[in-house]
Coordinates of C-alpha atoms and ligand atoms in Angstrom, one line a residue:
M1 CA 19.6 -11.2 -17.3
N2 CA 21.5 -12.8 -20.0
Y3 CA 22.4 -10.3 -22.7
D4 CA 24.2 -12.8 -24.9
S5 CA 21.7 -15.6 -25.1
H6 CA 19.8 -16.0 -28.3
V7 CA 16.4 -15.2 -26.8
Y8 CA 16.3 -12.3 -24.4
S9 CA 14.4 -13.3 -21.2
Y10 CA 11.9 -10.4 -21.6
D11 CA 11.1 -11.6 -25.1
L12 CA 10.6 -15.1 -23.8
V13 CA 8.3 -14.0 -20.9
I14 CA 6.7 -10.6 -21.4
Y15 CA 6.6 -8.5 -18.2
E16 CA 3.0 -7.5 -17.6
G17 CA 3.6 -4.1 -16.2
H18 CA 1.2 -1.6 -14.8
S19 CA 0.7 2.1 -14.7
Y20 CA 2.6 3.5 -11.7
P21 CA 0.9 6.7 -10.4
Q22 CA 3.9 7.3 -8.1
S23 CA 6.1 7.7 -11.2
H24 CA 3.7 10.1 -13.1
P25 CA 5.2 13.5 -13.9
D26 CA 2.3 15.1 -12.1
H27 CA 3.4 13.4 -8.9
L28 CA 7.1 14.0 -9.5
A29 CA 6.4 17.7 -10.1
T30 CA 4.3 17.8 -6.9
L31 CA 7.1 16.4 -4.8
G32 CA 9.6 18.7 -6.5
R33 CA 7.5 21.7 -5.7
L34 CA 7.1 20.7 -2.1
F35 CA 10.9 20.6 -1.6
G36 CA 11.6 23.9 -3.4
L37 CA 12.3 22.9 -6.9
T38 CA 10.6 24.5 -9.9
P39 CA 9.8 21.6 -12.1
Q40 CA 8.5 21.9 -15.6
D41 CA 4.7 21.8 -16.1
P42 CA 4.0 18.1 -17.0
R43 CA 1.5 19.3 -19.7
R44 CA 4.5 20.6 -21.7
C45 CA 7.5 18.5 -20.9
R46 CA 9.9 15.8 -22.1
V47 CA 9.8 12.4 -20.5
L48 CA 12.2 9.5 -20.9
E49 CA 11.4 6.0 -19.6
L50 CA 14.2 3.4 -19.3
G51 CA 13.0 -0.2 -19.5
C52 CA 9.5 0.9 -20.6
A53 CA 8.5 -2.7 -21.5
C54 CA 5.0 -2.8 -23.1
G55 CA 4.5 1.0 -22.5
T56 CA 1.8 0.3 -19.9
N57 CA 3.2 3.2 -17.8
L58 CA 4.3 5.6 -20.6
V59 CA 1.5 5.4 -23.1
P60 CA -1.2 6.6 -20.7
M61 CA 1.0 9.6 -19.8
A62 CA 1.4 10.5 -23.5
F63 CA -2.3 10.1 -24.0
R64 CA -3.1 12.5 -21.1
F65 CA -0.5 15.1 -22.1
P66 CA -0.6 15.5 -25.9
K67 CA 1.7 18.6 -25.8
S68 CA 4.5 16.8 -24.1
E69 CA 7.0 14.4 -25.7
F70 CA 7.7 10.9 -24.5
I71 CA 10.5 8.5 -25.3
G72 CA 10.6 4.9 -24.2
V73 CA 13.7 2.6 -24.3
D74 CA 13.7 -1.2 -23.9
L75 CA 15.8 -4.1 -24.9
S76 CA 12.8 -6.3 -25.6
R77 CA 11.5 -6.2 -29.2
K78 CA 8.4 -8.1 -28.4
Q79 CA 7.4 -5.8 -25.5
L80 CA 8.0 -2.7 -27.7
E81 CA 5.7 -4.2 -30.4
V82 CA 2.9 -4.2 -27.9
A83 CA 3.7 -0.6 -26.9
E84 CA 3.8 0.5 -30.6
K85 CA 0.5 -1.2 -31.4
T86 CA -1.2 0.7 -28.6
T87 CA 0.4 4.0 -29.7
R88 CA -0.9 3.4 -33.3
A89 CA -4.4 2.4 -32.2
L90 CA -4.6 5.7 -30.2
G91 CA -3.1 7.7 -33.0
L92 CA -0.5 9.3 -30.6
S93 CA 2.2 11.3 -32.3
N94 CA 4.0 12.5 -29.1
I95 CA 5.6 9.2 -28.2
V96 CA 8.4 7.1 -29.7
F97 CA 10.1 3.8 -28.6
H98 CA 13.7 2.8 -29.1
H99 CA 14.7 -0.9 -29.2
M100 CA 18.1 -0.7 -27.7
D101 CA 20.4 -1.5 -24.7
L102 CA 20.2 1.5 -22.4
L103 CA 24.0 1.2 -22.2
N104 CA 24.1 2.8 -25.7
L105 CA 21.8 5.8 -24.9
E106 CA 23.7 9.0 -25.7
K107 CA 23.6 12.6 -24.9
S108 CA 22.1 13.1 -28.4
F109 CA 18.7 11.9 -27.0
G110 CA 18.6 15.4 -25.5
K111 CA 17.6 16.6 -22.0
F112 CA 14.4 15.6 -20.2
D113 CA 12.3 17.1 -17.5
Y114 CA 11.4 13.7 -16.1
I115 CA 13.4 10.4 -16.3
I116 CA 11.7 7.3 -15.1
A117 CA 13.4 3.9 -14.4
H118 CA 10.8 1.7 -12.6
G119 CA 11.8 -1.9 -11.9
V120 CA 15.1 -1.7 -13.9
F121 CA 18.0 -0.7 -11.6
S122 CA 18.2 -3.8 -9.5
W123 CA 17.7 -6.1 -12.5
V124 CA 20.6 -5.0 -14.6
S125 CA 24.4 -5.4 -14.4
D126 CA 26.6 -3.0 -12.3
E127 CA 27.8 -1.3 -15.5
R128 CA 24.2 -0.7 -16.6
Q129 CA 23.3 0.6 -13.1
E130 CA 26.1 3.1 -13.4
K131 CA 24.8 4.0 -16.9
I132 CA 21.2 4.6 -15.5
L133 CA 22.7 7.1 -13.0
T134 CA 24.8 8.7 -15.8
I135 CA 21.7 9.2 -17.9
C136 CA 19.9 10.6 -14.9
K137 CA 22.7 13.2 -14.7
E138 CA 23.6 13.9 -18.3
N139 CA 20.1 13.8 -19.9
L140 CA 18.3 15.6 -17.1
K141 CA 17.3 19.3 -17.5
P142 CA 18.5 21.7 -14.8
N143 CA 15.2 21.5 -12.9
G144 CA 14.5 17.9 -13.9
I145 CA 13.5 15.0 -11.7
A146 CA 14.7 11.4 -12.1
Y147 CA 12.7 8.5 -10.5
V148 CA 14.6 5.3 -9.9
S149 CA 13.0 2.3 -8.1
Y150 CA 15.0 -0.6 -6.7
N151 CA 14.9 -3.6 -4.4
T152 CA 16.4 -2.6 -1.0
Y153 CA 17.9 -4.1 2.1
P154 CA 17.3 -5.0 4.9
G155 CA 13.9 -6.5 3.6
W156 CA 15.5 -8.2 0.6
H157 CA 17.9 -10.2 2.8
M158 CA 14.9 -12.3 3.8
R159 CA 13.4 -12.5 0.3
E160 CA 16.9 -13.2 -1.2
M161 CA 16.8 -16.6 0.7
I162 CA 13.7 -17.5 -1.2
R163 CA 15.3 -16.3 -4.5
H164 CA 18.5 -18.4 -3.9
M165 CA 16.5 -21.5 -3.0
T166 CA 14.2 -21.2 -6.0
L167 CA 17.2 -20.5 -8.3
Y168 CA 18.9 -23.7 -7.0
H169 CA 15.8 -25.8 -7.4
T170 CA 14.9 -24.6 -10.9
E171 CA 18.3 -24.9 -12.4
R172 CA 17.6 -28.3 -13.9
F173 CA 14.4 -27.1 -15.7
Q174 CA 14.6 -25.4 -19.1
S175 CA 11.4 -23.6 -20.0
P176 CA 10.2 -20.5 -18.1
G177 CA 6.9 -22.2 -17.5
D178 CA 8.5 -25.2 -15.9
K179 CA 10.9 -23.0 -13.8
T180 CA 8.0 -20.8 -12.5
R181 CA 5.8 -23.8 -11.7
E182 CA 8.7 -25.4 -9.8
A183 CA 9.5 -22.2 -7.9
R184 CA 5.9 -22.0 -6.8
A185 CA 6.0 -25.7 -5.8
L186 CA 9.2 -25.4 -3.8
V187 CA 7.9 -22.4 -1.7
N188 CA 4.6 -24.2 -1.2
F189 CA 6.4 -27.4 -0.1
L190 CA 8.7 -25.4 2.3
A191 CA 5.9 -23.3 3.8
H192 CA 3.8 -26.4 4.5
S193 CA 6.7 -28.5 5.9
V194 CA 8.4 -26.1 8.3
S195 CA 6.2 -25.9 11.3
G196 CA 6.1 -23.7 14.3
E197 CA 3.6 -20.9 15.1
N198 CA 6.2 -18.4 16.1
D199 CA 9.2 -19.8 14.4
P200 CA 10.7 -16.8 12.3
Y201 CA 11.7 -19.1 9.4
A202 CA 8.2 -20.7 9.2
L203 CA 6.6 -17.2 9.4
L204 CA 8.9 -15.9 6.6
L205 CA 8.0 -18.9 4.4
R206 CA 4.3 -18.4 4.9
R207 CA 4.6 -14.7 4.0
E208 CA 6.5 -15.5 0.9
L209 CA 4.1 -18.2 -0.1
E210 CA 1.3 -15.7 0.1
L211 CA 3.2 -13.3 -2.2
I212 CA 4.0 -16.1 -4.7
T213 CA 0.5 -17.4 -4.7
Q214 CA -0.9 -13.9 -5.5
S215 CA 1.7 -13.1 -8.1
R216 CA 1.7 -13.6 -11.9
D217 CA 4.1 -16.0 -13.5
S218 CA 5.9 -13.1 -15.2
Y219 CA 6.6 -11.4 -11.9
I220 CA 7.9 -14.7 -10.3
F221 CA 10.1 -15.4 -13.3
H222 CA 11.7 -11.9 -13.5
E223 CA 11.9 -11.3 -9.8
F224 CA 13.1 -14.6 -8.4
L225 CA 14.5 -16.5 -11.4
E226 CA 16.4 -13.8 -13.3
E227 CA 20.2 -14.0 -13.3
Q228 CA 20.4 -10.4 -12.1
N229 CA 18.7 -9.0 -9.0
S230 CA 20.9 -6.9 -6.8
P231 CA 19.2 -5.1 -3.9
I232 CA 21.0 -2.2 -2.4
Y233 CA 20.8 -0.2 0.9
F234 CA 19.2 3.2 0.6
H235 CA 22.4 5.0 1.9
Q236 CA 24.5 3.1 -0.7
F237 CA 22.2 4.1 -3.5
I238 CA 22.3 7.7 -2.4
D239 CA 26.1 7.6 -2.2
R240 CA 26.3 6.2 -5.7
A241 CA 23.9 8.8 -7.0
G242 CA 26.0 11.5 -5.3
K243 CA 29.1 10.4 -7.2
H244 CA 27.2 11.2 -10.4
G245 CA 26.3 14.7 -9.2
L246 CA 22.8 13.8 -8.2
Q247 CA 21.2 14.5 -4.8
Y248 CA 18.2 12.9 -3.0
L249 CA 15.1 14.9 -3.6
A250 CA 12.4 12.7 -2.0
E251 CA 10.8 9.3 -1.8
A252 CA 7.8 8.9 -4.1
D253 CA 5.8 7.9 -1.0
L254 CA 6.2 11.1 1.1
G255 CA 4.8 9.4 4.2
S256 CA 7.7 7.0 4.4
M257 CA 10.2 10.0 4.7
L258 CA 8.7 11.5 7.8
T259 CA 9.7 10.5 11.3
N260 CA 6.7 12.2 12.8
V261 CA 4.4 9.4 11.6
L262 CA 6.3 7.1 14.0
P263 CA 5.3 6.9 17.7
Q264 CA 7.0 9.8 19.5
D265 CA 9.6 7.8 21.5
I266 CA 10.7 5.9 18.4
A267 CA 10.8 9.1 16.3
E268 CA 13.0 10.7 19.0
T269 CA 15.5 7.8 19.0
V270 CA 15.7 7.8 15.2
E271 CA 16.3 11.5 15.1
G272 CA 18.8 11.3 17.9
I273 CA 21.0 8.6 16.2
S274 CA 20.8 10.1 12.7
K275 CA 23.4 12.5 11.5
D276 CA 21.2 13.6 8.6
M277 CA 17.9 12.8 6.8
I278 CA 19.5 10.0 4.7
A279 CA 20.5 8.3 7.9
A280 CA 17.1 8.8 9.4
E281 CA 15.5 7.2 6.4
Q282 CA 17.9 4.4 6.5
Y283 CA 17.0 3.7 10.2
M284 CA 13.4 3.8 9.2
D285 CA 14.1 1.2 6.6
F286 CA 15.6 -0.9 9.3
L287 CA 12.5 -0.4 11.4
K288 CA 10.2 -1.4 8.6
N289 CA 12.4 -4.1 7.1
R290 CA 11.9 -2.3 3.8
L291 CA 12.0 -4.2 0.5
F292 CA 11.5 -1.6 -2.2
R293 CA 12.2 2.0 -2.8
Q294 CA 11.1 4.6 -5.4
T295 CA 13.6 7.4 -5.0
L296 CA 13.5 10.8 -6.7
L297 CA 16.8 12.5 -7.6
C298 CA 17.8 15.9 -8.9
H299 CA 21.0 17.8 -9.7
D300 CA 23.1 18.3 -6.7
N301 CA 23.6 22.1 -7.3
I302 CA 20.0 22.9 -6.6
P303 CA 19.2 24.3 -3.2
L304 CA 16.3 22.3 -1.7
S305 CA 14.0 23.3 1.1
R306 CA 13.4 20.7 3.7
I307 CA 10.9 22.6 5.7
L308 CA 7.4 21.6 4.8
D309 CA 5.1 24.5 5.4
R310 CA 2.5 26.8 3.8
R311 CA 5.0 28.0 1.2
S312 CA 5.6 24.4 0.0
L313 CA 2.0 24.3 -1.1
K314 CA 2.4 27.3 -3.4
G315 CA 1.5 26.4 -7.0
L316 CA -0.1 23.1 -6.0
L317 CA -3.7 22.0 -6.3
I318 CA -5.5 20.2 -3.5
G319 CA -8.2 17.6 -3.8
S320 CA -9.6 14.8 -1.6
R321 CA -11.9 11.9 -1.8
A322 CA -12.1 11.7 2.0
R323 CA -15.6 12.0 3.4
P324 CA -16.6 12.8 7.0
E325 CA -17.5 9.6 8.9
K326 CA -20.6 11.4 10.5
E327 CA -23.4 12.9 8.5
S328 CA -23.1 16.3 10.3
V329 CA -19.7 17.6 11.2
D330 CA -19.2 19.6 14.4
L331 CA -16.8 22.4 13.5
T332 CA -16.2 23.5 17.1
P333 CA -12.6 23.1 18.3
E334 CA -13.3 20.6 21.0
H335 CA -14.8 18.0 18.7
K336 CA -12.7 15.5 16.8
E337 CA -14.0 14.3 13.5
V338 CA -12.9 11.4 11.3
F339 CA -12.5 11.7 7.5
R340 CA -12.0 8.6 5.5
T341 CA -11.1 7.9 1.8
P342 CA -12.7 5.0 -0.2
E343 CA -9.2 3.3 0.0
G344 CA -9.5 3.3 3.8
T345 CA -6.9 6.0 4.7
W346 CA -8.2 8.3 7.4
T347 CA -7.5 11.2 9.7
R348 CA -8.9 12.5 13.0
V349 CA -9.1 16.3 13.1
D350 CA -10.1 18.9 15.7
F351 CA -8.8 22.2 14.2
P352 CA -12.0 23.9 12.8
L353 CA -10.3 25.2 9.6
T354 CA -9.0 21.7 8.7
K355 CA -12.4 20.1 9.3
A356 CA -14.0 22.8 7.1
A357 CA -11.3 22.4 4.4
L358 CA -11.8 18.6 4.3
M359 CA -15.6 19.1 4.0
T360 CA -15.1 21.5 1.2
L361 CA -12.7 19.2 -0.7
S362 CA -15.2 16.3 -0.3
K363 CA -18.0 18.4 -1.8
L364 CA -15.8 19.7 -4.7
W365 CA -14.2 16.3 -5.7
P366 CA -12.9 15.7 -8.3
K367 CA -12.3 19.5 -8.6
V368 CA -9.0 20.6 -7.1
V369 CA -8.3 24.0 -5.6
T370 CA -5.4 26.1 -4.5
F371 CA -4.5 26.6 -0.9
K372 CA -5.7 30.2 -1.1
E373 CA -9.1 29.2 -2.5
L374 CA -9.4 26.4 0.1
F375 CA -8.5 28.7 3.0
H376 CA -11.1 31.2 1.8
E377 CA -13.9 28.6 1.7
A378 CA -12.9 27.1 5.1
W379 CA -12.6 30.5 6.7
Q380 CA -16.2 31.4 5.6
M381 CA -17.5 28.1 7.0
T382 CA -15.8 28.7 10.4
L383 CA -16.5 32.3 11.1
Q384 CA -18.4 31.4 14.2
E385 CA -15.5 29.3 15.6
Q386 CA -12.9 32.0 14.8
S387 CA -14.0 34.1 17.7
Q388 CA -13.1 31.3 20.2
E389 CA -9.5 31.0 18.9
A390 CA -6.5 33.1 19.9
H391 CA -4.4 32.5 16.8
S392 CA -3.7 35.2 14.2
I393 CA -4.8 34.6 10.6
R394 CA -1.2 33.9 9.6
E395 CA -1.0 31.2 12.4
K396 CA -4.2 29.7 11.3
K397 CA -3.0 29.5 7.7
D398 CA 0.2 27.8 9.0
L399 CA -1.8 25.3 11.1
L400 CA -4.1 24.5 8.2
A401 CA -1.1 24.0 5.9
E402 CA 0.6 21.7 8.4
D403 CA -2.6 19.6 8.8
L404 CA -3.0 19.4 5.0
L405 CA 0.6 18.3 4.5
F406 CA 0.2 15.6 7.2
C407 CA -3.0 14.5 5.4
F408 CA -1.0 14.3 2.1
A409 CA 1.7 12.1 3.8
G410 CA -1.1 9.9 5.1
K411 CA -2.8 9.7 1.6
V412 CA -6.0 11.4 2.9
I413 CA -5.7 14.4 0.5
E414 CA -4.0 14.6 -2.9
L415 CA -1.7 17.3 -4.2
H416 CA -1.3 17.8 -7.9
A417 CA 0.7 20.0 -10.2
C418 CA -1.9 19.7 -12.9
P419 CA -5.7 19.9 -12.8
Q420 CA -7.7 16.7 -13.0
D421 CA -9.3 16.0 -16.4
F422 CA -12.1 13.6 -15.6
V423 CA -15.7 14.0 -14.5
T424 CA -17.4 12.1 -11.7
V425 CA -21.0 13.3 -12.4
L426 CA -22.8 11.4 -15.2
S427 CA -23.7 13.6 -18.2
E428 CA -26.7 12.9 -20.4
K429 CA -24.5 11.3 -23.0
P430 CA -21.4 10.1 -21.2
R431 CA -18.0 9.9 -23.0
A432 CA -15.3 7.5 -21.9
S433 CA -11.6 8.0 -22.0
R434 CA -10.5 6.8 -25.4
L435 CA -7.5 5.0 -23.9
A436 CA -9.7 3.1 -21.4
A437 CA -12.2 2.2 -24.2
Y438 CA -9.4 0.9 -26.3
Q439 CA -8.0 -1.2 -23.5
A440 CA -11.4 -2.5 -22.7
S441 CA -11.8 -3.5 -26.4
I442 CA -8.6 -5.6 -26.4
G443 CA -9.1 -7.1 -22.9
A444 CA -6.1 -5.3 -21.5
P445 CA -5.8 -3.9 -18.0
I446 CA -7.5 -0.5 -17.9
V447 CA -5.7 2.7 -16.9
N448 CA -7.9 5.5 -15.6
L449 CA -7.3 9.3 -15.8
R450 CA -5.6 9.2 -12.4
H451 CA -3.0 6.8 -13.9
E452 CA -4.3 3.9 -11.8
T453 CA -4.9 0.4 -13.1
V454 CA -8.5 -0.6 -12.4
D455 CA -10.3 -3.9 -12.4
L456 CA -13.5 -4.0 -14.4
E457 CA -16.0 -6.8 -15.0
V458 CA -17.4 -7.6 -18.5
S459 CA -20.5 -5.4 -18.5
S460 CA -18.4 -2.4 -17.4
R461 CA -15.9 -3.0 -20.2
Y462 CA -18.6 -3.1 -22.8
L463 CA -20.3 0.0 -21.4
L464 CA -16.9 1.8 -21.6
M465 CA -16.6 0.9 -25.2
A466 CA -20.1 2.2 -26.0
M467 CA -19.8 5.5 -24.2
D468 CA -18.8 7.7 -27.1
G469 CA -20.7 10.8 -26.1
N470 CA -23.5 10.1 -28.6
K471 CA -25.7 7.6 -26.7
N472 CA -28.0 8.5 -23.8
M473 CA -28.6 6.2 -20.9
D474 CA -31.6 4.5 -22.5
Q475 CA -29.5 3.7 -25.6
L476 CA -26.7 2.4 -23.5
A477 CA -29.1 0.2 -21.5
D478 CA -30.5 -1.2 -24.8
Y479 CA -27.0 -1.9 -26.0
L480 CA -26.2 -3.9 -22.9
S481 CA -29.5 -5.7 -23.1
G482 CA -28.7 -6.6 -26.7
L483 CA -25.4 -8.1 -25.6
E484 CA -27.2 -10.0 -22.9
Q485 CA -29.7 -11.5 -25.3
L486 CA -26.8 -12.6 -27.5
G487 CA -25.3 -14.4 -24.5
I488 CA -22.2 -12.2 -24.6
L489 CA -22.6 -11.1 -21.0
T490 CA -24.8 -11.3 -18.0
I491 CA -25.5 -8.0 -16.3
K492 CA -25.2 -8.9 -12.7
D493 CA -27.3 -7.0 -10.1
K494 CA -25.5 -7.0 -6.8
E495 CA -28.8 -6.5 -4.9
A496 CA -31.2 -9.0 -6.5
P497 CA -32.0 -10.6 -9.8
V498 CA -34.3 -8.4 -11.9
S499 CA -37.7 -10.1 -12.5
S500 CA -38.9 -10.2 -16.1
D501 CA -41.8 -7.7 -15.8
T502 CA -39.5 -5.0 -14.4
H503 CA -36.6 -5.9 -16.7
A504 CA -36.6 -2.6 -18.7
G505 CA -36.6 -0.3 -15.6
G506 CA -34.2 -2.5 -13.7
L507 CA -31.8 -2.7 -16.6
R508 CA -31.7 1.1 -17.0
E509 CA -31.1 1.5 -13.3
K510 CA -28.3 -1.1 -13.4
T511 CA -26.8 0.6 -16.5
V512 CA -26.8 3.9 -14.6
R513 CA -25.2 2.3 -11.6
I514 CA -22.4 0.7 -13.7
A515 CA -21.9 4.1 -15.5
Q516 CA -21.8 5.9 -12.2
N517 CA -19.1 3.5 -11.0
L518 CA -17.1 4.1 -14.2
A519 CA -17.4 7.9 -13.4
E520 CA -16.2 7.4 -9.9
L521 CA -13.3 5.3 -11.2
A522 CA -12.1 8.4 -13.2
L523 CA -12.8 6.8 -16.6
L524 CA -15.1 9.4 -18.1
I525 CA -14.2 12.7 -19.6
G526 CA -17.7 14.1 -20.3
Ligands
SAM1 C1 11.2 -5.8 -14.5 S1 10.9 -5.1 -16.0 C2 10.1 -3.6 -15.6 C3 9.3 -3.1 -16.7 C4 8.5 -1.8 -16.4 N1 9.4 -0.7 -16.2 C5 7.6 -2.1 -15.2 O1 8.1 -1.8 -14.1 O2 6.5 -2.5 -15.3 C6 12.5 -4.6 -16.6 C7 12.5 -4.0 -18.0 O3 13.8 -3.4 -18.2 C8 14.2 -3.8 -19.5 N2 15.6 -3.8 -19.6 C9 16.5 -4.6 -18.9 N3 17.7 -4.4 -19.2 C10 17.7 -3.4 -20.2 C11 18.7 -2.7 -20.9 N4 20.0 -3.0 -20.7 N5 18.4 -1.8 -21.8 C12 17.0 -1.5 -22.0 N6 16.0 -2.1 -21.3 C13 16.4 -3.1 -20.4 C14 13.6 -5.2 -19.7 O4 13.4 -5.5 -21.1 C15 12.2 -5.0 -19.0 O5 11.3 -4.5 -19.9

């Protein structure tokens, strides 16, 4: 990016960021605990975000943890104005923003439990990349965790071709709008002109066209057309972090760290040629042609534990949205049962205790429990099966923990450092998250209490705004009906249009369905 030009590129084209659950202190604390760190409780911590843009990631964190302190830094005045407006509207007093170059961030900012730099490292000059690592060292508390994401090789070698070609083609255009349109046009032209079913170049162009077609203008402008975009190999990033006294803690996506998710022969080769875990992950990046990383760092003087076992789960809370595929689950050891989440991740299990544990979690959701509580429940459910098994209680605990960790890596269960604070069962007078209701009122993307950005259609947005804890379902249905009569929205019934004589009943049912969906999306607090 051009720091000297009169209009800063992020003031020219605002980056429409997201909430990033993988950067949330709850997730960072969870991974820290798994690997033997004792991170600060996110409900009482200090968080710094570098390149926080419009605050779409940081503000929801500050909203959720009022006793924690949040500082956002960005060079774009315009983006920070959006962040500040949201902060004022929500009346948050635990978050501040600094309009500044991160190069000028000093030790006087104090120390933080969590430092987040998402989508910044690859997009700044070498000097600023070094400064990011300096901040991650100097401003990080002894048990703190830094999260830095970056574009990586080898995947970016292929995407870089597209970047270079679009940069060349758009050089002669001035406005960001023209440049972005032309970048799209060039990739479209190339993808449709280079033929060959199995030609690697044609395949690459088609993949990139798909990405570009699905992406927003702001992403294309800042990813492909910015002056600065320097991907880096994982091992090089870790080397550079090491020179700053930082060590690799984990990847935000735990599953991508583990060789045992690979087919056995491939895993054995990777382990055989790798001198350490950094090399193993580097080889896995080669295997996956990886493009992007979200790496967690901590101080290099902290002893970490790399063995994931029952002890790693200590202090963590376990929850799962996975449901058994079959209505009745056979707990006997010889039967394999499939459990699947609404997102489509799944696992096949035969160990009775794990089957019972997953059934328990599915019934409890969104409640989360400790390993001890879960083991107790699962044990009670499988008393009959215990007699057929030779393992000691300790071995059974270990086997259950092993399965649960594997399920976590495969995103079938969730681990949390903090309890969930949303409800999934509709109360008589539902109350929506104030943040979500505000975002609905201004037409912004909506962030739920799991820090995910969710897509809602118009009637859901209006219902969210009306759910203030004072209206029952009849009143909410009347409210939606009023809006429909005014022509503001059409309440769509997925099943069938509601005939006029059953309108009142039908409308109430639909309102309940929409409300239930909002509850399932973790948007309600009562
Ligand atoms: C690609 S955007 C990512 C925004 C946000 N973190 C996200 O991922 O949605 C990069 C952000 O870093 C900010 N940035 C770039 N260079 C900076 C610098 N030297 N100091 C502070 N912020 C900077 C930009 O203004 C922009 O908001």
